[in-house]
Amino acid sequence: MFGDKFYKKINKLAPWQQTVFALALAERMYPNYRLFSDTSGFGNGERLRSTLNTLWTYLTVKGSKVDLTAELESFEAFIPDPSRFEHYGAYPALDACVALGAAYNSVICRIGEEAIEASNASLGTVAGFAELLAERELSEEELYENDLMMTEMEFQVELLERVGQPREAATILAIRDFAAQDGVSNIGISLEE
């Protein structure tokens, strides 16, 4: 189902569903950011965790009051610029921030393309990592046959189905747990020792 049909379904998501979809992808990429932050000394993994949790709470606790614009703006100082770092980890960390920003922006200024932006960021992380491992640029066909890419596409299809359920706090929290993937990111990074 990945491709045009998938993106047509994403475009039909209600605003809250776009937010949950983008936030779930950011949640899944959290270990990528955390590892980069811990190893580079840049950023703040706990701050990203807090920023993720703030939006999950906003979506699941009725009457929660939070200034989402201020929350997102305060996190901007922790977004890496990959051109300033010598190691690859800055790219997946940036993509996690892109997905998080898409989730916040889907509430703050809703354009309607935030879920697709987050989807592309997550797919870009996986494609970049596959090419890093291959030590060369991969053709589109090679990327689609890559195990990590196939897993990513399957994850996003399943996520889209879960986001299509009626809006209930328990459903959104179950999506958060699904997205966390037992602490393993979209490129296989785990913070567990």
PDB file of C-alpha atoms in Angstrom:
ATOM      1  CA  MET A   1       0.000   0.000   0.000  1.00  0.00           C
ATOM      2  CA  PHE A   2       2.968   2.339   0.279  1.00  0.00           C
ATOM      3  CA  GLY A   3       3.045   5.065  -2.374  1.00  0.00           C
ATOM      4  CA  ASP A   4       0.220   7.147  -3.826  1.00  0.00           C
ATOM      5  CA  LYS A   5      -2.532   5.245  -2.009  1.00  0.00           C
ATOM      6  CA  PHE A   6      -0.711   5.673   1.301  1.00  0.00           C
ATOM      7  CA  TYR A   7      -0.225   9.422   0.833  1.00  0.00           C
ATOM      8  CA  LYS A   8      -3.841   9.896  -0.250  1.00  0.00           C
ATOM      9  CA  LYS A   9      -4.914   8.291   3.031  1.00  0.00           C
ATOM     10  CA  ILE A  10      -2.543  10.542   5.000  1.00  0.00           C
ATOM     11  CA  ASN A  11      -3.995  13.614   3.286  1.00  0.00           C
ATOM     12  CA  LYS A  12      -7.474  12.573   4.445  1.00  0.00           C
ATOM     13  CA  LEU A  13      -6.473  12.434   8.114  1.00  0.00           C
ATOM     14  CA  ALA A  14      -8.215  14.794  10.512  1.00  0.00           C
ATOM     15  CA  PRO A  15      -5.946  17.434  12.095  1.00  0.00           C
ATOM     16  CA  TRP A  16      -5.585  15.508  15.389  1.00  0.00           C
ATOM     17  CA  GLN A  17      -4.701  12.361  13.434  1.00  0.00           C
ATOM     18  CA  GLN A  18      -1.979  14.214  11.509  1.00  0.00           C
ATOM     19  CA  THR A  19      -0.578  15.370  14.846  1.00  0.00           C
ATOM     20  CA  VAL A  20      -0.573  11.856  16.314  1.00  0.00           C
ATOM     21  CA  PHE A  21       0.980  10.386  13.150  1.00  0.00           C
ATOM     22  CA  ALA A  22       3.825  12.935  13.107  1.00  0.00           C
ATOM     23  CA  LEU A  23       4.341  12.702  16.873  1.00  0.00           C
ATOM     24  CA  ALA A  24       4.493   8.902  16.717  1.00  0.00           C
ATOM     25  CA  LEU A  25       7.260   9.087  14.111  1.00  0.00           C
ATOM     26  CA  ALA A  26       9.162  11.563  16.303  1.00  0.00           C
ATOM     27  CA  GLU A  27       8.692   9.191  19.232  1.00  0.00           C
ATOM     28  CA  ARG A  28      10.131   6.334  17.201  1.00  0.00           C
ATOM     29  CA  MET A  29      13.150   8.439  16.233  1.00  0.00           C
ATOM     30  CA  TYR A  30      13.816   9.625  19.796  1.00  0.00           C
ATOM     31  CA  PRO A  31      16.691   7.126  20.353  1.00  0.00           C
ATOM     32  CA  ASN A  32      18.457   8.566  17.288  1.00  0.00           C
ATOM     33  CA  TYR A  33      18.413  12.063  18.785  1.00  0.00           C
ATOM     34  CA  ARG A  34      19.299  10.840  22.259  1.00  0.00           C
ATOM     35  CA  LEU A  35      22.341   8.875  21.056  1.00  0.00           C
ATOM     36  CA  PHE A  36      23.551  11.843  19.006  1.00  0.00           C
ATOM     37  CA  SER A  37      23.095  14.202  21.949  1.00  0.00           C
ATOM     38  CA  ASP A  38      24.843  11.874  24.388  1.00  0.00           C
ATOM     39  CA  THR A  39      27.830  11.246  22.087  1.00  0.00           C
ATOM     40  CA  SER A  40      28.271  14.714  20.598  1.00  0.00           C
ATOM     41  CA  GLY A  41      27.621  16.843  23.651  1.00  0.00           C
ATOM     42  CA  PHE A  42      25.130  18.885  21.614  1.00  0.00           C
ATOM     43  CA  GLY A  43      21.443  19.096  22.294  1.00  0.00           C
ATOM     44  CA  ASN A  44      19.546  17.663  25.189  1.00  0.00           C
ATOM     45  CA  GLY A  45      17.930  14.237  25.064  1.00  0.00           C
ATOM     46  CA  GLU A  46      15.924  14.883  28.222  1.00  0.00           C
ATOM     47  CA  ARG A  47      14.587  18.108  26.728  1.00  0.00           C
ATOM     48  CA  LEU A  48      13.445  16.279  23.590  1.00  0.00           C
ATOM     49  CA  ARG A  49      11.818  13.622  25.823  1.00  0.00           C
ATOM     50  CA  SER A  50      10.017  16.388  27.719  1.00  0.00           C
ATOM     51  CA  THR A  51       8.908  18.096  24.505  1.00  0.00           C
ATOM     52  CA  LEU A  52       7.512  14.788  23.209  1.00  0.00           C
ATOM     53  CA  ASN A  53       5.730  14.140  26.514  1.00  0.00           C
ATOM     54  CA  THR A  54       4.214  17.625  26.549  1.00  0.00           C
ATOM     55  CA  LEU A  55       2.454  17.069  23.235  1.00  0.00           C
ATOM     56  CA  TRP A  56       1.340  13.531  24.172  1.00  0.00           C
ATOM     57  CA  THR A  57      -0.187  15.033  27.332  1.00  0.00           C
ATOM     58  CA  TYR A  58      -1.813  17.835  25.343  1.00  0.00           C
ATOM     59  CA  LEU A  59      -3.444  15.205  23.125  1.00  0.00           C
ATOM     60  CA  THR A  60      -4.625  12.899  25.904  1.00  0.00           C
ATOM     61  CA  VAL A  61      -5.467  15.009  28.958  1.00  0.00           C
ATOM     62  CA  LYS A  62      -8.619  17.089  28.585  1.00  0.00           C
ATOM     63  CA  GLY A  63      -8.156  20.688  29.583  1.00  0.00           C
ATOM     64  CA  SER A  64      -4.363  20.537  29.613  1.00  0.00           C
ATOM     65  CA  LYS A  65      -2.990  24.021  29.222  1.00  0.00           C
ATOM     66  CA  VAL A  66       0.341  24.476  27.507  1.00  0.00           C
ATOM     67  CA  ASP A  67       1.788  27.122  25.233  1.00  0.00           C
ATOM     68  CA  LEU A  68       2.825  24.869  22.367  1.00  0.00           C
ATOM     69  CA  THR A  69       4.471  27.705  20.461  1.00  0.00           C
ATOM     70  CA  ALA A  70       6.689  28.566  23.432  1.00  0.00           C
ATOM     71  CA  GLU A  71       7.459  24.886  24.001  1.00  0.00           C
ATOM     72  CA  LEU A  72       8.573  24.401  20.400  1.00  0.00           C
ATOM     73  CA  GLU A  73      10.529  27.667  20.306  1.00  0.00           C
ATOM     74  CA  SER A  74      12.389  26.759  23.493  1.00  0.00           C
ATOM     75  CA  PHE A  75      13.477  23.480  21.906  1.00  0.00           C
ATOM     76  CA  GLU A  76      14.814  25.094  18.707  1.00  0.00           C
ATOM     77  CA  ALA A  77      18.220  25.775  20.289  1.00  0.00           C
ATOM     78  CA  PHE A  78      18.707  22.005  20.583  1.00  0.00           C
ATOM     79  CA  ILE A  79      18.134  21.218  16.891  1.00  0.00           C
ATOM     80  CA  PRO A  80      21.400  20.145  15.247  1.00  0.00           C
ATOM     81  CA  ASP A  81      22.760  21.580  12.019  1.00  0.00           C
ATOM     82  CA  PRO A  82      24.456  18.561  10.391  1.00  0.00           C
ATOM     83  CA  SER A  83      26.922  20.799   8.551  1.00  0.00           C
ATOM     84  CA  ARG A  84      28.448  21.675  11.942  1.00  0.00           C
ATOM     85  CA  PHE A  85      29.173  18.081  12.931  1.00  0.00           C
ATOM     86  CA  GLU A  86      31.599  15.546  11.555  1.00  0.00           C
ATOM     87  CA  HIS A  87      29.625  12.429  12.342  1.00  0.00           C
ATOM     88  CA  TYR A  88      26.579  10.990  10.670  1.00  0.00           C
ATOM     89  CA  GLY A  89      24.401  10.976  13.807  1.00  0.00           C
ATOM     90  CA  ALA A  90      23.449  14.622  13.310  1.00  0.00           C
ATOM     91  CA  TYR A  91      21.253  13.678  10.333  1.00  0.00           C
ATOM     92  CA  PRO A  92      18.970  11.190  12.112  1.00  0.00           C
ATOM     93  CA  ALA A  93      18.849  13.583  15.089  1.00  0.00           C
ATOM     94  CA  LEU A  94      17.745  16.410  12.811  1.00  0.00           C
ATOM     95  CA  ASP A  95      15.085  14.185  11.228  1.00  0.00           C
ATOM     96  CA  ALA A  96      13.686  13.409  14.696  1.00  0.00           C
ATOM     97  CA  CYS A  97      13.440  17.170  15.281  1.00  0.00           C
ATOM     98  CA  VAL A  98      11.751  17.669  11.897  1.00  0.00           C
ATOM     99  CA  ALA A  99       9.091  15.102  12.809  1.00  0.00           C
ATOM    100  CA  LEU A 100       8.608  16.689  16.233  1.00  0.00           C
ATOM    101  CA  GLY A 101       8.312  20.148  14.670  1.00  0.00           C
ATOM    102  CA  ALA A 102       5.772  18.791  12.173  1.00  0.00           C
ATOM    103  CA  ALA A 103       3.679  17.408  15.038  1.00  0.00           C
ATOM    104  CA  TYR A 104       3.717  20.711  16.912  1.00  0.00           C
ATOM    105  CA  ASN A 105       3.068  22.732  13.759  1.00  0.00           C
ATOM    106  CA  SER A 106       0.068  20.557  12.925  1.00  0.00           C
ATOM    107  CA  VAL A 107      -1.551  22.023  16.044  1.00  0.00           C
ATOM    108  CA  ILE A 108      -0.064  25.528  15.998  1.00  0.00           C
ATOM    109  CA  CYS A 109      -0.412  26.557  12.366  1.00  0.00           C
ATOM    110  CA  ARG A 110      -1.933  23.540  10.591  1.00  0.00           C
ATOM    111  CA  ILE A 111      -0.987  23.496   6.922  1.00  0.00           C
ATOM    112  CA  GLY A 112      -2.150  19.936   6.331  1.00  0.00           C
ATOM    113  CA  GLU A 113       1.121  18.424   5.157  1.00  0.00           C
ATOM    114  CA  GLU A 114       2.708  17.825   8.553  1.00  0.00           C
ATOM    115  CA  ALA A 115       2.144  14.049   8.595  1.00  0.00           C
ATOM    116  CA  ILE A 116       3.725  13.729   5.158  1.00  0.00           C
ATOM    117  CA  GLU A 117       6.643  15.904   6.281  1.00  0.00           C
ATOM    118  CA  ALA A 118       7.226  13.612   9.267  1.00  0.00           C
ATOM    119  CA  SER A 119       6.839  10.524   7.072  1.00  0.00           C
ATOM    120  CA  ASN A 120       9.435  11.826   4.642  1.00  0.00           C
ATOM    121  CA  ALA A 121      11.836  12.695   7.476  1.00  0.00           C
ATOM    122  CA  SER A 122      11.607   9.180   8.888  1.00  0.00           C
ATOM    123  CA  LEU A 123      11.978   7.567   5.469  1.00  0.00           C
ATOM    124  CA  GLY A 124      14.944   9.881   4.785  1.00  0.00           C
ATOM    125  CA  THR A 125      16.627   8.719   7.981  1.00  0.00           C
ATOM    126  CA  VAL A 126      16.275   5.090   6.941  1.00  0.00           C
ATOM    127  CA  ALA A 127      17.406   5.730   3.358  1.00  0.00           C
ATOM    128  CA  GLY A 128      20.443   7.699   4.533  1.00  0.00           C
ATOM    129  CA  PHE A 129      21.393   4.985   7.001  1.00  0.00           C
ATOM    130  CA  ALA A 130      20.993   2.245   4.369  1.00  0.00           C
ATOM    131  CA  GLU A 131      23.311   4.173   2.055  1.00  0.00           C
ATOM    132  CA  LEU A 132      25.789   4.748   4.872  1.00  0.00           C
ATOM    133  CA  LEU A 133      25.908   1.002   5.510  1.00  0.00           C
ATOM    134  CA  ALA A 134      26.227   0.252   1.786  1.00  0.00           C
ATOM    135  CA  GLU A 135      28.928   2.924   1.473  1.00  0.00           C
ATOM    136  CA  ARG A 136      27.306   4.149  -1.729  1.00  0.00           C
ATOM    137  CA  GLU A 137      24.180   5.722  -3.105  1.00  0.00           C
ATOM    138  CA  LEU A 138      21.394   3.198  -3.583  1.00  0.00           C
ATOM    139  CA  SER A 139      18.914   3.133  -6.439  1.00  0.00           C
ATOM    140  CA  GLU A 140      15.243   3.543  -5.636  1.00  0.00           C
ATOM    141  CA  GLU A 141      14.760  -0.173  -6.297  1.00  0.00           C
ATOM    142  CA  GLU A 142      17.606  -1.096  -3.942  1.00  0.00           C
ATOM    143  CA  LEU A 143      16.143   1.142  -1.248  1.00  0.00           C
ATOM    144  CA  TYR A 144      12.693  -0.434  -1.541  1.00  0.00           C
ATOM    145  CA  GLU A 145      14.288  -3.886  -1.223  1.00  0.00           C
ATOM    146  CA  ASN A 146      16.321  -2.881   1.843  1.00  0.00           C
ATOM    147  CA  ASP A 147      15.165  -4.619   5.038  1.00  0.00           C
ATOM    148  CA  LEU A 148      15.215  -1.449   7.139  1.00  0.00           C
ATOM    149  CA  MET A 149      13.240   0.449   4.492  1.00  0.00           C
ATOM    150  CA  MET A 150      10.677  -2.352   4.195  1.00  0.00           C
ATOM    151  CA  THR A 151      10.297  -2.373   7.982  1.00  0.00           C
ATOM    152  CA  GLU A 152       9.871   1.420   7.986  1.00  0.00           C
ATOM    153  CA  MET A 153       7.182   1.321   5.311  1.00  0.00           C
ATOM    154  CA  GLU A 154       5.348  -1.498   7.124  1.00  0.00           C
ATOM    155  CA  PHE A 155       5.555   0.485  10.356  1.00  0.00           C
ATOM    156  CA  GLN A 156       4.101   3.606   8.733  1.00  0.00           C
ATOM    157  CA  VAL A 157       1.265   1.629   7.115  1.00  0.00           C
ATOM    158  CA  GLU A 158       0.410   0.067  10.484  1.00  0.00           C
ATOM    159  CA  LEU A 159       0.681   3.471  12.167  1.00  0.00           C
ATOM    160  CA  LEU A 160      -1.717   4.957   9.619  1.00  0.00           C
ATOM    161  CA  GLU A 161      -4.242   2.215  10.377  1.00  0.00           C
ATOM    162  CA  ARG A 162      -3.947   2.793  14.126  1.00  0.00           C
ATOM    163  CA  VAL A 163      -4.290   6.564  13.744  1.00  0.00           C
ATOM    164  CA  GLY A 164      -7.517   5.941  11.802  1.00  0.00           C
ATOM    165  CA  GLN A 165      -9.290   4.775  14.962  1.00  0.00           C
ATOM    166  CA  PRO A 166     -11.698   7.018  16.887  1.00  0.00           C
ATOM    167  CA  ARG A 167     -10.101   9.666  19.079  1.00  0.00           C
ATOM    168  CA  GLU A 168      -9.734   8.418  22.617  1.00  0.00           C
ATOM    169  CA  ALA A 169      -6.927   9.028  25.094  1.00  0.00           C
ATOM    170  CA  ALA A 170      -6.338   5.280  25.514  1.00  0.00           C
ATOM    171  CA  THR A 171      -5.988   4.834  21.744  1.00  0.00           C
ATOM    172  CA  ILE A 172      -3.508   7.702  21.474  1.00  0.00           C
ATOM    173  CA  LEU A 173      -1.465   6.335  24.381  1.00  0.00           C
ATOM    174  CA  ALA A 174      -1.475   2.887  22.749  1.00  0.00           C
ATOM    175  CA  ILE A 175      -0.140   4.523  19.561  1.00  0.00           C
ATOM    176  CA  ARG A 176       2.605   6.175  21.629  1.00  0.00           C
ATOM    177  CA  ASP A 177       3.574   2.787  23.059  1.00  0.00           C
ATOM    178  CA  PHE A 178       3.497   1.200  19.589  1.00  0.00           C
ATOM    179  CA  ALA A 179       5.705   4.002  18.224  1.00  0.00           C
ATOM    180  CA  ALA A 180       8.256   3.574  20.997  1.00  0.00           C
ATOM    181  CA  GLN A 181       8.986   0.092  19.576  1.00  0.00           C
ATOM    182  CA  ASP A 182      10.427  -1.088  22.886  1.00  0.00           C
ATOM    183  CA  GLY A 183      13.087   1.627  22.679  1.00  0.00           C
ATOM    184  CA  VAL A 184      14.384   0.715  19.205  1.00  0.00           C
ATOM    185  CA  SER A 185      14.439   3.448  16.550  1.00  0.00           C
ATOM    186  CA  ASN A 186      13.680   3.278  12.839  1.00  0.00           C
ATOM    187  CA  ILE A 187      17.378   2.550  12.148  1.00  0.00           C
ATOM    188  CA  GLY A 188      17.813   0.022  14.936  1.00  0.00           C
ATOM    189  CA  ILE A 189      19.289   2.343  17.572  1.00  0.00           C
ATOM    190  CA  SER A 190      18.480   1.185  21.098  1.00  0.00           C
ATOM    191  CA  LEU A 191      19.319   3.073  24.261  1.00  0.00           C
ATOM    192  CA  GLU A 192      19.199  -0.122  26.305  1.00  0.00           C
ATOM    193  CA  GLU A 193      22.544  -1.620  27.215  1.00  0.00           C
TER     194      GLU A 193
END
